[in-house]
Amino acid sequence: MSAPQGWEEIRAEVLRRIDRRDWAPGAIIPTEAELAAEFGCARATVNRALRELAAQGVLERRRKAGTRVATLPVRKATLDIPVTRLEVEGRGQHYDFRLLEASETVPPVPVSSRLGLAPDATLWHLRTLHFADGQPFLYEDRWLNPAVLPDGLPEDMAEVSINEWLVKTVAYTYGDIAFSAANARADDAAHLGVEPGAALFITERTTWAGEAPVTAVRLAYAPGYRLHTVL
Amino acid sequence: MSAPQGWEEIRAEVLRRIDRRDWAPGAIIPTEAELAAEFGCARATVNRALRELAAQGVLERRRKAGTRVATLPVRKATLDIPVTRLEVEGRGQHYDFRLLEASETVPPVPVSSRLGLAPDATLWHLRTLHFADGQPFLYEDRWLNPAVLPDGLPEDMAEVSINEWLVKTVAYTYGDIAFSAANARADDAAHLGVEPGAALFITERTTWAGEAPVTAVRLAYAPGYRLHTVL
C-alpha cells in the first residue's frame, strides 16, 4: 500500500486483509512494530488502529500472545444515552415536559428491592410526560432516593425536568440499563394517548452513586420510537 | 491519596473529585503531567484513566483546550451483539434452530431500497426460527445479497445457522442497527407461538462489506426478552 495518512487508513487496510483472508480468522497478525515498519508510520498510529478494531470485536489482543483475528467476533455497538431534552432537540423537534406527580411514598417491593433499600423506605415518586413538537414522546415513571439529595428537590420543578436536573446534580452514577418491549399499561396508554396493548419500547435504568442507590426509572416511549446506532 | 496501584484507582479518584464538586461541571481539570506527579504514577496510567472517563462521557477532552468535566454528559453504553447461538448458550440454555425458508426471490421494495439495490434484483430469502431450551427464542427474517457470496450458500444449511455462517464467512461488515417494539405480525405470532398483537422486541440490521450490501435482517424476539448492559 502507499504511505497511509493516519490511523483510519491503517484500520481500513487491516480490514481489507482480514476480508481477503490474507489474515484468516484465528490467525496471529504481525506485531505493531512490524506493521509500523511496513506502513512507514509511527507505532502509535498502528496501535490506535488496532485498539479500535479490538474495541469493535474484530481483533483479540492478549499482552503476551499477540493480536489475533477474532474467530467468531462479538460485535460491539455503542449507544448514546442523552437527557430527554437533547434527544428530542437532536431530532429537530421542540421539547416540552409536564410533571404529573411528585410525592413521597413507599414504593412497590420490586422497586425498593432493585435499589437495595428496606421495603418500608420512603422514596420520591416522580412521573413526567415528555413532549416532542407537542405530542407525547415519553412517559417517565421514576423513584428517587431522598438520601442522595440532602438539599431536596429543585425549587421550581416546572423549569428543568427531573431527568436533566439529576444528570446535572448527581455528577456521576453507575448503573444498569435494559431495553425491552411491553404492551401499553393503562397509565402508559392514558398518558401517551394510545390504545392499551400498543407495543411500546421500554427502557429501565437503575443507577448508583458510589454505594448509594440513586434512582430507578422506567421510560415508556410512544409507538414508532427506534433506538438507532452503527456497527 | 495514597500511591495508587493502577488506572482503575486513578479513575475512581477522579470520579470522587467530580462527585464532591472539587472539580465542578464544565471546569478544566489538571493536565496529565500534573496528575501523574500528584499521584506518583506514570503519565500513561493517568492517560488510560482519563480516556476511559471520556469514553463514558464524564470528561470532554480537546487537544488544545485541555480536559473538562462534562456539563451535561451524554452517557454511553456498549452493547455486545453476539451470534444467536452464543447469546442463548450465554444464558445457560440449549441452542437449536430450524431453517424455515431458503428461496431466491425479489424482495419488497423497502428491502431492496435499504440495501441500495435495483427493485428487480433477486435476493436470497432466509427465514430461521431459533430455540432456547426447545422454546422459540427468536424469529429471523433475512434477505441476503448473492453477489457477496460467489461460492453460494453453505452445502448443509441444517449444520450451522445462516446468522453464524455469515459472521464466519464475511469477515467484517459495517452496518446500522435499530431496536424498536412492535405488535406481533401474523407470521411472528405463528412462529413464536404467541397471540397476534403481543409486544415484541425487534432488532433490524443492515450490513455492508466495503461498498457491497450484504444483508438486511429483522429479528423478532419472543416476549420477555431484555437487552441488558451497564452504564
Tab-separated table of N, CA and C in Angstrom, chain B residues 45-106:
chain	number	residue	atom	x	y	z
B	45	THR	N	-0.610	5.962	32.784
B	45	THR	CA	-1.670	5.446	33.655
B	45	THR	C	-2.792	6.475	33.785
B	46	VAL	N	-2.392	7.742	33.973
B	46	VAL	CA	-3.391	8.819	34.029
B	46	VAL	C	-4.131	8.891	32.699
B	47	ASN	N	-3.385	8.795	31.612
B	47	ASN	CA	-3.987	8.871	30.275
B	47	ASN	C	-5.048	7.799	30.090
B	48	ARG	N	-4.743	6.585	30.509
B	48	ARG	CA	-5.698	5.480	30.373
B	48	ARG	C	-6.985	5.774	31.146
B	49	ALA	N	-6.825	6.270	32.378
B	49	ALA	CA	-7.995	6.567	33.220
B	49	ALA	C	-8.846	7.674	32.594
B	50	LEU	N	-8.201	8.720	32.090
B	50	LEU	CA	-8.957	9.848	31.530
B	50	LEU	C	-9.625	9.440	30.216
B	51	ARG	N	-8.952	8.584	29.440
B	51	ARG	CA	-9.567	8.096	28.197
B	51	ARG	C	-10.844	7.320	28.491
B	52	GLU	N	-10.788	6.462	29.510
B	52	GLU	CA	-11.987	5.688	29.875
B	52	GLU	C	-13.136	6.628	30.261
B	53	LEU	N	-12.810	7.652	31.044
B	53	LEU	CA	-13.846	8.575	31.512
B	53	LEU	C	-14.390	9.415	30.362
B	54	ALA	N	-13.539	9.725	29.395
B	54	ALA	CA	-14.026	10.456	28.214
B	54	ALA	C	-14.945	9.561	27.395
B	55	ALA	N	-14.571	8.269	27.281
B	55	ALA	CA	-15.405	7.335	26.503
B	55	ALA	C	-16.769	7.158	27.159
B	56	GLN	N	-16.816	7.302	28.507
B	56	GLN	CA	-18.090	7.177	29.223
B	56	GLN	C	-18.877	8.484	29.226
B	57	GLY	N	-18.272	9.565	28.700
B	57	GLY	CA	-18.994	10.834	28.641
B	57	GLY	C	-18.839	11.690	29.885
B	58	VAL	N	-17.974	11.279	30.822
B	58	VAL	CA	-17.809	12.030	32.070
B	58	VAL	C	-16.888	13.237	31.847
B	59	LEU	N	-15.877	13.048	31.021
B	59	LEU	CA	-14.942	14.127	30.700
B	59	LEU	C	-15.044	14.454	29.217
B	60	GLU	N	-14.677	15.701	28.884
B	60	GLU	CA	-14.578	16.100	27.480
B	60	GLU	C	-13.140	16.510	27.233
B	61	ARG	N	-12.488	15.866	26.265
B	61	ARG	CA	-11.078	16.139	26.018
B	61	ARG	C	-10.917	16.873	24.692
B	62	ARG	N	-10.219	17.984	24.716
B	62	ARG	CA	-9.907	18.700	23.476
B	62	ARG	C	-8.404	18.891	23.450
B	63	ARG	N	-7.824	18.658	22.272
B	63	ARG	CA	-6.361	18.632	22.180
B	63	ARG	C	-5.703	19.900	22.741
B	64	LYS	N	-6.235	21.063	22.358
B	64	LYS	CA	-5.588	22.309	22.785
B	64	LYS	C	-6.184	22.833	24.096
B	65	ALA	N	-7.509	22.673	24.262
B	65	ALA	CA	-8.206	23.345	25.364
B	65	ALA	C	-8.104	22.589	26.686
B	66	GLY	N	-7.554	21.382	26.677
B	66	GLY	CA	-7.460	20.621	27.915
B	66	GLY	C	-8.695	19.773	28.158
B	67	THR	N	-8.736	19.168	29.335
B	67	THR	CA	-9.806	18.224	29.673
B	67	THR	C	-10.756	18.882	30.662
B	68	ARG	N	-12.044	18.840	30.328
B	68	ARG	CA	-13.084	19.436	31.164
B	68	ARG	C	-13.977	18.357	31.743
B	69	VAL	N	-14.584	18.682	32.887
B	69	VAL	CA	-15.695	17.881	33.385
B	69	VAL	C	-16.902	18.191	32.491
B	70	ALA	N	-17.561	17.170	31.954
B	70	ALA	CA	-18.715	17.384	31.073
B	70	ALA	C	-19.816	18.101	31.849
B	71	THR	N	-20.468	19.078	31.210
B	71	THR	CA	-21.542	19.800	31.896
B	71	THR	C	-22.822	18.979	31.860
B	72	LEU	N	-23.132	18.423	30.713
B	72	LEU	CA	-24.343	17.626	30.612
B	72	LEU	C	-23.926	16.359	29.883
B	73	PRO	N	-23.355	15.424	30.624
B	73	PRO	CA	-22.736	14.290	29.947
B	73	PRO	C	-23.743	13.479	29.149
B	74	VAL	N	-23.357	13.110	27.934
B	74	VAL	CA	-24.103	12.118	27.168
B	74	VAL	C	-23.507	10.780	27.562
B	75	ARG	N	-24.269	10.017	28.351
B	75	ARG	CA	-23.758	8.717	28.780
B	75	ARG	C	-23.693	7.785	27.592
B	76	LYS	N	-22.706	6.925	27.619
B	76	LYS	CA	-22.559	5.951	26.546
B	76	LYS	C	-22.634	4.554	27.133
B	77	ALA	N	-23.331	3.693	26.435
B	77	ALA	CA	-23.438	2.303	26.856
B	77	ALA	C	-22.978	1.439	25.699
B	78	THR	N	-22.242	0.380	26.006
B	78	THR	CA	-21.764	-0.526	24.962
B	78	THR	C	-22.588	-1.802	24.991
B	79	LEU	N	-23.048	-2.195	23.824
B	79	LEU	CA	-23.825	-3.427	23.704
B	79	LEU	C	-22.996	-4.482	23.009
B	80	ASP	N	-23.001	-5.685	23.531
B	80	ASP	CA	-22.424	-6.820	22.819
B	80	ASP	C	-23.483	-7.396	21.884
B	81	ILE	N	-23.084	-7.648	20.640
B	81	ILE	CA	-24.006	-8.236	19.662
B	81	ILE	C	-23.437	-9.595	19.243
B	82	PRO	N	-23.629	-10.625	20.041
B	82	PRO	CA	-23.064	-11.937	19.680
B	82	PRO	C	-23.937	-12.635	18.645
B	83	VAL	N	-23.434	-13.736	18.063
B	83	VAL	CA	-24.317	-14.561	17.226
B	83	VAL	C	-25.346	-15.209	18.149
B	84	THR	N	-26.482	-15.579	17.559
B	84	THR	CA	-27.618	-16.029	18.370
B	84	THR	C	-27.282	-17.268	19.195
B	85	ARG	N	-26.531	-18.209	18.610
B	85	ARG	CA	-26.170	-19.407	19.376
B	85	ARG	C	-25.450	-19.032	20.678
B	86	LEU	N	-24.479	-18.123	20.570
B	86	LEU	CA	-23.727	-17.748	21.775
B	86	LEU	C	-24.595	-16.962	22.752
B	87	GLU	N	-25.549	-16.182	22.218
B	87	GLU	CA	-26.447	-15.443	23.106
B	87	GLU	C	-27.282	-16.418	23.944
B	88	VAL	N	-27.790	-17.467	23.296
B	88	VAL	CA	-28.613	-18.458	24.012
B	88	VAL	C	-27.736	-19.254	24.983
B	89	GLU	N	-26.581	-19.708	24.503
B	89	GLU	CA	-25.709	-20.502	25.375
B	89	GLU	C	-25.196	-19.660	26.544
B	90	GLY	N	-25.021	-18.347	26.312
B	90	GLY	CA	-24.589	-17.445	27.384
B	90	GLY	C	-25.632	-17.323	28.491
B	91	ARG	N	-26.883	-17.648	28.185
B	91	ARG	CA	-27.940	-17.663	29.196
B	91	ARG	C	-28.023	-19.014	29.874
B	92	GLY	N	-27.119	-19.918	29.517
B	92	GLY	CA	-27.118	-21.247	30.123
B	92	GLY	C	-28.190	-22.148	29.540
B	93	GLN	N	-28.650	-21.822	28.315
B	93	GLN	CA	-29.718	-22.621	27.715
B	93	GLN	C	-29.181	-23.393	26.511
B	94	HIS	N	-29.935	-24.457	26.143
B	94	HIS	CA	-29.562	-25.271	24.991
B	94	HIS	C	-30.039	-24.565	23.722
B	95	TYR	N	-29.147	-24.465	22.726
B	95	TYR	CA	-29.476	-23.780	21.478
B	95	TYR	C	-29.839	-24.763	20.382
B	96	ASP	N	-30.808	-24.386	19.584
B	96	ASP	CA	-31.157	-25.154	18.396
B	96	ASP	C	-31.800	-24.178	17.407
B	97	PHE	N	-31.868	-24.562	16.127
B	97	PHE	CA	-32.550	-23.692	15.163
B	97	PHE	C	-33.192	-24.551	14.087
B	98	ARG	N	-34.138	-23.956	13.382
B	98	ARG	CA	-34.779	-24.632	12.254
B	98	ARG	C	-34.854	-23.642	11.100
B	99	LEU	N	-34.356	-24.047	9.933
B	99	LEU	CA	-34.451	-23.213	8.734
B	99	LEU	C	-35.853	-23.359	8.163
B	100	LEU	N	-36.587	-22.248	8.069
B	100	LEU	CA	-37.979	-22.306	7.612
B	100	LEU	C	-38.083	-22.087	6.114
B	101	GLU	N	-37.179	-21.315	5.554
B	101	GLU	CA	-37.258	-20.987	4.129
B	101	GLU	C	-35.883	-20.607	3.635
B	102	ALA	N	-35.518	-21.080	2.439
B	102	ALA	CA	-34.333	-20.606	1.731
B	102	ALA	C	-34.705	-20.549	0.259
B	103	SER	N	-35.061	-19.351	-0.198
B	103	SER	CA	-35.515	-19.227	-1.583
B	103	SER	C	-34.818	-18.048	-2.249
B	104	GLU	N	-34.847	-18.016	-3.576
B	104	GLU	CA	-34.362	-16.838	-4.303
B	104	GLU	C	-35.564	-16.107	-4.842
B	105	THR	N	-35.689	-14.842	-4.474
B	105	THR	CA	-36.890	-14.115	-4.886
B	105	THR	C	-36.617	-12.606	-4.866
B	106	VAL	N	-37.506	-11.863	-5.483
B	106	VAL	CA	-37.385	-10.398	-5.499
B	106	VAL	C	-38.008	-9.883	-4.201
